[in-house]
Amino acid sequence: MAAEDGSAEDRWVDDHAGPVVRPYAMTGGRARPVTGTFDLISLVTATRSDARGESGLGPEHLAIVALCQRMQSVAEIAAHLDLPVGTVRVLLGDLMARDLVRVRPPGGGAGVPDDSVFEAVINGLRAL
């Protein structure tokens, strides 16, 4: 069980089970976002510097807005907040529906080298 010094952190974390609030509780049991699709490398930017005045947002929503003051990928958000990607996608859908974040999908080929570059890299690695 949790450590016995009585700190606030100890009440919300169990040594064996982890955080007391499970990801499905953060999303209200939802497994899919209300809006948007989020690739792991989609880039997320907050549209406002502070969302604390918004009603109905949980601490995880606020953490995402704070983190996305600087552009972050969906995978980075999940890693920084130590949350499953599926949970982050649901939370991002909530924020996107409220226009608190802007999501840019992965590039559609602009600046991506053609297959010949990848073949040359693979051949070079094989030659090592």
PDB file of N, CA and C in Angstrom, residues 30-107:
ATOM      1  N   ARG A  30     -15.059   6.756 -21.813  1.00  0.00           N
ATOM      2  CA  ARG A  30     -15.011   6.842 -23.280  1.00  0.00           C
ATOM      3  C   ARG A  30     -13.698   6.285 -23.808  1.00  0.00           C
ATOM      4  N   ALA A  31     -13.767   5.594 -24.924  1.00  0.00           N
ATOM      5  CA  ALA A  31     -12.573   5.038 -25.548  1.00  0.00           C
ATOM      6  C   ALA A  31     -12.202   5.785 -26.827  1.00  0.00           C
ATOM      7  N   ARG A  32     -13.117   6.609 -27.325  1.00  0.00           N
ATOM      8  CA  ARG A  32     -12.878   7.370 -28.555  1.00  0.00           C
ATOM      9  C   ARG A  32     -13.122   8.852 -28.312  1.00  0.00           C
ATOM     10  N   PRO A  33     -12.342   9.700 -28.980  1.00  0.00           N
ATOM     11  CA  PRO A  33     -12.551  11.144 -28.821  1.00  0.00           C
ATOM     12  C   PRO A  33     -13.885  11.594 -29.405  1.00  0.00           C
ATOM     13  N   VAL A  34     -14.456  12.659 -28.847  1.00  0.00           N
ATOM     14  CA  VAL A  34     -15.726  13.192 -29.353  1.00  0.00           C
ATOM     15  C   VAL A  34     -15.543  13.833 -30.713  1.00  0.00           C
ATOM     16  N   THR A  35     -14.354  14.311 -30.991  1.00  0.00           N
ATOM     17  CA  THR A  35     -14.058  14.903 -32.293  1.00  0.00           C
ATOM     18  C   THR A  35     -12.584  14.707 -32.605  1.00  0.00           C
ATOM     19  N   GLY A  36     -12.265  14.647 -33.879  1.00  0.00           N
ATOM     20  CA  GLY A  36     -10.880  14.564 -34.321  1.00  0.00           C
ATOM     21  C   GLY A  36     -10.308  13.165 -34.309  1.00  0.00           C
ATOM     22  N   THR A  37      -9.256  13.025 -35.091  1.00  0.00           N
ATOM     23  CA  THR A  37      -8.450  11.806 -35.089  1.00  0.00           C
ATOM     24  C   THR A  37      -7.018  12.240 -34.833  1.00  0.00           C
ATOM     25  N   PHE A  38      -6.317  11.481 -34.031  1.00  0.00           N
ATOM     26  CA  PHE A  38      -5.005  11.907 -33.573  1.00  0.00           C
ATOM     27  C   PHE A  38      -3.976  10.818 -33.798  1.00  0.00           C
ATOM     28  N   ASP A  39      -3.127  11.042 -34.768  1.00  0.00           N
ATOM     29  CA  ASP A  39      -2.006  10.161 -35.037  1.00  0.00           C
ATOM     30  C   ASP A  39      -0.956  10.394 -33.949  1.00  0.00           C
ATOM     31  N   LEU A  40      -0.091   9.447 -33.711  1.00  0.00           N
ATOM     32  CA  LEU A  40       0.947   9.606 -32.696  1.00  0.00           C
ATOM     33  C   LEU A  40       1.836  10.815 -32.957  1.00  0.00           C
ATOM     34  N   ILE A  41       2.025  11.151 -34.243  1.00  0.00           N
ATOM     35  CA  ILE A  41       2.913  12.263 -34.563  1.00  0.00           C
ATOM     36  C   ILE A  41       2.155  13.533 -34.949  1.00  0.00           C
ATOM     37  N   SER A  42       0.836  13.548 -34.720  1.00  0.00           N
ATOM     38  CA  SER A  42       0.082  14.789 -34.904  1.00  0.00           C
ATOM     39  C   SER A  42       0.620  15.812 -33.919  1.00  0.00           C
ATOM     40  N   LEU A  43       0.703  17.061 -34.343  1.00  0.00           N
ATOM     41  CA  LEU A  43       1.256  18.115 -33.501  1.00  0.00           C
ATOM     42  C   LEU A  43       0.143  18.940 -32.881  1.00  0.00           C
ATOM     43  N   VAL A  44       0.244  19.156 -31.590  1.00  0.00           N
ATOM     44  CA  VAL A  44      -0.800  19.829 -30.820  1.00  0.00           C
ATOM     45  C   VAL A  44      -0.252  21.132 -30.249  1.00  0.00           C
ATOM     46  N   THR A  45      -1.039  22.204 -30.395  1.00  0.00           N
ATOM     47  CA  THR A  45      -0.696  23.503 -29.842  1.00  0.00           C
ATOM     48  C   THR A  45      -1.907  24.065 -29.121  1.00  0.00           C
ATOM     49  N   ALA A  46      -1.703  24.630 -27.947  1.00  0.00           N
ATOM     50  CA  ALA A  46      -2.790  25.271 -27.206  1.00  0.00           C
ATOM     51  C   ALA A  46      -3.178  26.572 -27.897  1.00  0.00           C
ATOM     52  N   THR A  47      -4.463  26.881 -27.869  1.00  0.00           N
ATOM     53  CA  THR A  47      -4.935  28.134 -28.466  1.00  0.00           C
ATOM     54  C   THR A  47      -5.017  29.250 -27.434  1.00  0.00           C
ATOM     55  N   ARG A  48      -4.931  28.872 -26.155  1.00  0.00           N
ATOM     56  CA  ARG A  48      -4.948  29.859 -25.065  1.00  0.00           C
ATOM     57  C   ARG A  48      -3.848  29.513 -24.070  1.00  0.00           C
ATOM     58  N   SER A  49      -3.425  30.498 -23.336  1.00  0.00           N
ATOM     59  CA  SER A  49      -2.355  30.258 -22.369  1.00  0.00           C
ATOM     60  C   SER A  49      -2.869  29.642 -21.068  1.00  0.00           C
ATOM     61  N   ASP A  50      -4.159  29.795 -20.801  1.00  0.00           N
ATOM     62  CA  ASP A  50      -4.697  29.281 -19.547  1.00  0.00           C
ATOM     63  C   ASP A  50      -6.145  28.853 -19.763  1.00  0.00           C
ATOM     64  N   ALA A  51      -6.482  27.665 -19.314  1.00  0.00           N
ATOM     65  CA  ALA A  51      -7.847  27.156 -19.468  1.00  0.00           C
ATOM     66  C   ALA A  51      -8.511  26.905 -18.125  1.00  0.00           C
ATOM     67  N   ARG A  52      -7.943  27.423 -17.045  1.00  0.00           N
ATOM     68  CA  ARG A  52      -8.492  27.153 -15.712  1.00  0.00           C
ATOM     69  C   ARG A  52      -9.903  27.687 -15.530  1.00  0.00           C
ATOM     70  N   GLY A  53     -10.301  28.693 -16.266  1.00  0.00           N
ATOM     71  CA  GLY A  53     -11.635  29.253 -16.128  1.00  0.00           C
ATOM     72  C   GLY A  53     -12.712  28.417 -16.799  1.00  0.00           C
ATOM     73  N   GLU A  54     -12.327  27.440 -17.581  1.00  0.00           N
ATOM     74  CA  GLU A  54     -13.285  26.584 -18.284  1.00  0.00           C
ATOM     75  C   GLU A  54     -13.901  25.571 -17.314  1.00  0.00           C
ATOM     76  N   SER A  55     -15.200  25.471 -17.322  1.00  0.00           N
ATOM     77  CA  SER A  55     -15.848  24.494 -16.445  1.00  0.00           C
ATOM     78  C   SER A  55     -15.839  23.118 -17.109  1.00  0.00           C
ATOM     79  N   GLY A  56     -15.824  22.109 -16.280  1.00  0.00           N
ATOM     80  CA  GLY A  56     -15.908  20.737 -16.772  1.00  0.00           C
ATOM     81  C   GLY A  56     -14.599  20.126 -17.225  1.00  0.00           C
ATOM     82  N   LEU A  57     -13.491  20.815 -17.024  1.00  0.00           N
ATOM     83  CA  LEU A  57     -12.194  20.255 -17.395  1.00  0.00           C
ATOM     84  C   LEU A  57     -11.519  19.657 -16.171  1.00  0.00           C
ATOM     85  N   GLY A  58     -10.919  18.507 -16.383  1.00  0.00           N
ATOM     86  CA  GLY A  58     -10.181  17.865 -15.306  1.00  0.00           C
ATOM     87  C   GLY A  58      -8.740  18.335 -15.275  1.00  0.00           C
ATOM     88  N   PRO A  59      -8.012  17.926 -14.265  1.00  0.00           N
ATOM     89  CA  PRO A  59      -6.613  18.338 -14.157  1.00  0.00           C
ATOM     90  C   PRO A  59      -5.759  17.862 -15.334  1.00  0.00           C
ATOM     91  N   GLU A  60      -6.129  16.737 -15.922  1.00  0.00           N
ATOM     92  CA  GLU A  60      -5.378  16.238 -17.072  1.00  0.00           C
ATOM     93  C   GLU A  60      -5.579  17.140 -18.279  1.00  0.00           C
ATOM     94  N   HIS A  61      -6.817  17.628 -18.476  1.00  0.00           N
ATOM     95  CA  HIS A  61      -7.088  18.575 -19.563  1.00  0.00           C
ATOM     96  C   HIS A  61      -6.213  19.821 -19.390  1.00  0.00           C
ATOM     97  N   LEU A  62      -6.198  20.345 -18.168  1.00  0.00           N
ATOM     98  CA  LEU A  62      -5.419  21.554 -17.890  1.00  0.00           C
ATOM     99  C   LEU A  62      -3.923  21.310 -18.084  1.00  0.00           C
ATOM    100  N   ALA A  63      -3.475  20.114 -17.726  1.00  0.00           N
ATOM    101  CA  ALA A  63      -2.060  19.771 -17.914  1.00  0.00           C
ATOM    102  C   ALA A  63      -1.703  19.730 -19.394  1.00  0.00           C
ATOM    103  N   ILE A  64      -2.616  19.231 -20.221  1.00  0.00           N
ATOM    104  CA  ILE A  64      -2.358  19.187 -21.664  1.00  0.00           C
ATOM    105  C   ILE A  64      -2.268  20.605 -22.226  1.00  0.00           C
ATOM    106  N   VAL A  65      -3.194  21.470 -21.837  1.00  0.00           N
ATOM    107  CA  VAL A  65      -3.162  22.856 -22.312  1.00  0.00           C
ATOM    108  C   VAL A  65      -1.853  23.526 -21.892  1.00  0.00           C
ATOM    109  N   ALA A  66      -1.443  23.318 -20.655  1.00  0.00           N
ATOM    110  CA  ALA A  66      -0.192  23.918 -20.167  1.00  0.00           C
ATOM    111  C   ALA A  66       1.008  23.368 -20.932  1.00  0.00           C
ATOM    112  N   LEU A  67       1.026  22.068 -21.162  1.00  0.00           N
ATOM    113  CA  LEU A  67       2.133  21.431 -21.868  1.00  0.00           C
ATOM    114  C   LEU A  67       2.204  21.878 -23.323  1.00  0.00           C
ATOM    115  N   CYS A  68       1.067  22.126 -23.920  1.00  0.00           N
ATOM    116  CA  CYS A  68       1.015  22.448 -25.353  1.00  0.00           C
ATOM    117  C   CYS A  68       1.163  23.937 -25.644  1.00  0.00           C
ATOM    118  N   GLN A  69       1.656  24.697 -24.683  1.00  0.00           N
ATOM    119  CA  GLN A  69       2.022  26.075 -24.987  1.00  0.00           C
ATOM    120  C   GLN A  69       3.148  26.062 -26.015  1.00  0.00           C
ATOM    121  N   ARG A  70       3.924  25.006 -25.979  1.00  0.00           N
ATOM    122  CA  ARG A  70       4.935  24.715 -26.990  1.00  0.00           C
ATOM    123  C   ARG A  70       4.447  23.479 -27.737  1.00  0.00           C
ATOM    124  N   MET A  71       4.543  23.486 -29.045  1.00  0.00           N
ATOM    125  CA  MET A  71       4.016  22.393 -29.863  1.00  0.00           C
ATOM    126  C   MET A  71       4.565  21.038 -29.398  1.00  0.00           C
ATOM    127  N   GLN A  72       3.651  20.075 -29.249  1.00  0.00           N
ATOM    128  CA  GLN A  72       3.998  18.723 -28.799  1.00  0.00           C
ATOM    129  C   GLN A  72       3.298  17.710 -29.695  1.00  0.00           C
ATOM    130  N   SER A  73       3.901  16.560 -29.891  1.00  0.00           N
ATOM    131  CA  SER A  73       3.207  15.477 -30.576  1.00  0.00           C
ATOM    132  C   SER A  73       2.307  14.752 -29.574  1.00  0.00           C
ATOM    133  N   VAL A  74       1.359  14.006 -30.088  1.00  0.00           N
ATOM    134  CA  VAL A  74       0.469  13.230 -29.217  1.00  0.00           C
ATOM    135  C   VAL A  74       1.292  12.262 -28.367  1.00  0.00           C
ATOM    136  N   ALA A  75       2.289  11.642 -28.967  1.00  0.00           N
ATOM    137  CA  ALA A  75       3.138  10.703 -28.230  1.00  0.00           C
ATOM    138  C   ALA A  75       3.898  11.410 -27.106  1.00  0.00           C
ATOM    139  N   GLU A  76       4.380  12.621 -27.364  1.00  0.00           N
ATOM    140  CA  GLU A  76       5.095  13.370 -26.324  1.00  0.00           C
ATOM    141  C   GLU A  76       4.178  13.737 -25.165  1.00  0.00           C
ATOM    142  N   ILE A  77       2.951  14.114 -25.488  1.00  0.00           N
ATOM    143  CA  ILE A  77       1.989  14.460 -24.441  1.00  0.00           C
ATOM    144  C   ILE A  77       1.749  13.250 -23.542  1.00  0.00           C
ATOM    145  N   ALA A  78       1.522  12.103 -24.168  1.00  0.00           N
ATOM    146  CA  ALA A  78       1.286  10.878 -23.400  1.00  0.00           C
ATOM    147  C   ALA A  78       2.489  10.548 -22.518  1.00  0.00           C
ATOM    148  N   ALA A  79       3.684  10.718 -23.047  1.00  0.00           N
ATOM    149  CA  ALA A  79       4.889  10.409 -22.277  1.00  0.00           C
ATOM    150  C   ALA A  79       5.076  11.394 -21.122  1.00  0.00           C
ATOM    151  N   HIS A  80       4.903  12.685 -21.394  1.00  0.00           N
ATOM    152  CA  HIS A  80       5.087  13.688 -20.337  1.00  0.00           C
ATOM    153  C   HIS A  80       4.078  13.512 -19.201  1.00  0.00           C
ATOM    154  N   LEU A  81       2.842  13.144 -19.544  1.00  0.00           N
ATOM    155  CA  LEU A  81       1.803  13.017 -18.523  1.00  0.00           C
ATOM    156  C   LEU A  81       1.688  11.600 -17.968  1.00  0.00           C
ATOM    157  N   ASP A  82       2.483  10.678 -18.520  1.00  0.00           N
ATOM    158  CA  ASP A  82       2.463   9.280 -18.100  1.00  0.00           C
ATOM    159  C   ASP A  82       1.051   8.703 -18.193  1.00  0.00           C
ATOM    160  N   LEU A  83       0.418   8.937 -19.351  1.00  0.00           N
ATOM    161  CA  LEU A  83      -0.929   8.437 -19.616  1.00  0.00           C
ATOM    162  C   LEU A  83      -0.916   7.593 -20.878  1.00  0.00           C
ATOM    163  N   PRO A  84      -1.831   6.631 -20.984  1.00  0.00           N
ATOM    164  CA  PRO A  84      -1.941   5.875 -22.224  1.00  0.00           C
ATOM    165  C   PRO A  84      -2.338   6.795 -23.389  1.00  0.00           C
ATOM    166  N   VAL A  85      -1.850   6.489 -24.582  1.00  0.00           N
ATOM    167  CA  VAL A  85      -2.138   7.312 -25.754  1.00  0.00           C
ATOM    168  C   VAL A  85      -3.640   7.387 -26.010  1.00  0.00           C
ATOM    169  N   GLY A  86      -4.357   6.296 -25.813  1.00  0.00           N
ATOM    170  CA  GLY A  86      -5.804   6.307 -26.024  1.00  0.00           C
ATOM    171  C   GLY A  86      -6.507   7.309 -25.120  1.00  0.00           C
ATOM    172  N   THR A  87      -6.061   7.392 -23.893  1.00  0.00           N
ATOM    173  CA  THR A  87      -6.632   8.357 -22.952  1.00  0.00           C
ATOM    174  C   THR A  87      -6.328   9.780 -23.405  1.00  0.00           C
ATOM    175  N   VAL A  88      -5.101  10.021 -23.844  1.00  0.00           N
ATOM    176  CA  VAL A  88      -4.706  11.346 -24.314  1.00  0.00           C
ATOM    177  C   VAL A  88      -5.540  11.742 -25.534  1.00  0.00           C
ATOM    178  N   ARG A  89      -5.798  10.796 -26.416  1.00  0.00           N
ATOM    179  CA  ARG A  89      -6.610  11.098 -27.600  1.00  0.00           C
ATOM    180  C   ARG A  89      -8.023  11.544 -27.210  1.00  0.00           C
ATOM    181  N   VAL A  90      -8.613  10.875 -26.238  1.00  0.00           N
ATOM    182  CA  VAL A  90      -9.956  11.259 -25.774  1.00  0.00           C
ATOM    183  C   VAL A  90      -9.922  12.659 -25.167  1.00  0.00           C
ATOM    184  N   LEU A  91      -8.923  12.928 -24.330  1.00  0.00           N
ATOM    185  CA  LEU A  91      -8.801  14.239 -23.706  1.00  0.00           C
ATOM    186  C   LEU A  91      -8.556  15.329 -24.750  1.00  0.00           C
ATOM    187  N   LEU A  92      -7.751  15.016 -25.762  1.00  0.00           N
ATOM    188  CA  LEU A  92      -7.516  15.982 -26.840  1.00  0.00           C
ATOM    189  C   LEU A  92      -8.795  16.270 -27.613  1.00  0.00           C
ATOM    190  N   GLY A  93      -9.622  15.249 -27.807  1.00  0.00           N
ATOM    191  CA  GLY A  93     -10.907  15.458 -28.475  1.00  0.00           C
ATOM    192  C   GLY A  93     -11.778  16.435 -27.699  1.00  0.00           C
ATOM    193  N   ASP A  94     -11.775  16.300 -26.372  1.00  0.00           N
ATOM    194  CA  ASP A  94     -12.531  17.235 -25.524  1.00  0.00           C
ATOM    195  C   ASP A  94     -12.012  18.661 -25.704  1.00  0.00           C
ATOM    196  N   LEU A  95     -10.685  18.801 -25.680  1.00  0.00           N
ATOM    197  CA  LEU A  95     -10.080  20.122 -25.795  1.00  0.00           C
ATOM    198  C   LEU A  95     -10.284  20.719 -27.185  1.00  0.00           C
ATOM    199  N   MET A  96     -10.233  19.868 -28.192  1.00  0.00           N
ATOM    200  CA  MET A  96     -10.446  20.338 -29.557  1.00  0.00           C
ATOM    201  C   MET A  96     -11.889  20.802 -29.748  1.00  0.00           C
ATOM    202  N   ALA A  97     -12.838  20.091 -29.155  1.00  0.00           N
ATOM    203  CA  ALA A  97     -14.255  20.477 -29.249  1.00  0.00           C
ATOM    204  C   ALA A  97     -14.494  21.839 -28.609  1.00  0.00           C
ATOM    205  N   ARG A  98     -13.693  22.197 -27.607  1.00  0.00           N
ATOM    206  CA  ARG A  98     -13.819  23.497 -26.930  1.00  0.00           C
ATOM    207  C   ARG A  98     -12.892  24.550 -27.541  1.00  0.00           C
ATOM    208  N   ASP A  99     -12.208  24.176 -28.611  1.00  0.00           N
ATOM    209  CA  ASP A  99     -11.273  25.063 -29.299  1.00  0.00           C
ATOM    210  C   ASP A  99     -10.154  25.543 -28.373  1.00  0.00           C
ATOM    211  N   LEU A 100      -9.686  24.650 -27.514  1.00  0.00           N
ATOM    212  CA  LEU A 100      -8.585  24.979 -26.604  1.00  0.00           C
ATOM    213  C   LEU A 100      -7.244  24.498 -27.139  1.00  0.00           C
ATOM    214  N   VAL A 101      -7.295  23.586 -28.119  1.00  0.00           N
ATOM    215  CA  VAL A 101      -6.073  23.138 -28.784  1.00  0.00           C
ATOM    216  C   VAL A 101      -6.308  23.088 -30.281  1.00  0.00           C
ATOM    217  N   ARG A 102      -5.228  23.203 -31.000  1.00  0.00           N
ATOM    218  CA  ARG A 102      -5.239  23.051 -32.453  1.00  0.00           C
ATOM    219  C   ARG A 102      -4.346  21.857 -32.763  1.00  0.00           C
ATOM    220  N   VAL A 103      -4.823  20.978 -33.631  1.00  0.00           N
ATOM    221  CA  VAL A 103      -4.068  19.775 -33.960  1.00  0.00           C
ATOM    222  C   VAL A 103      -3.726  19.804 -35.436  1.00  0.00           C
ATOM    223  N   ARG A 104      -2.444  19.643 -35.705  1.00  0.00           N
ATOM    224  CA  ARG A 104      -1.972  19.596 -37.080  1.00  0.00           C
ATOM    225  C   ARG A 104      -1.604  18.154 -37.402  1.00  0.00           C
ATOM    226  N   PRO A 105      -2.298  17.563 -38.388  1.00  0.00           N
ATOM    227  CA  PRO A 105      -1.982  16.170 -38.733  1.00  0.00           C
ATOM    228  C   PRO A 105      -0.573  16.055 -39.299  1.00  0.00           C
ATOM    229  N   PRO A 106      -0.039  14.837 -39.303  1.00  0.00           N
ATOM    230  CA  PRO A 106       1.301  14.649 -39.856  1.00  0.00           C
ATOM    231  C   PRO A 106       1.342  15.148 -41.300  1.00  0.00           C
ATOM    232  N   GLY A 107       2.500  15.661 -41.701  1.00  0.00           N
ATOM    233  CA  GLY A 107       2.671  16.201 -43.058  1.00  0.00           C
ATOM    234  C   GLY A 107       2.266  15.211 -44.123  1.00  0.00           C
TER     235      GLY A 107
END
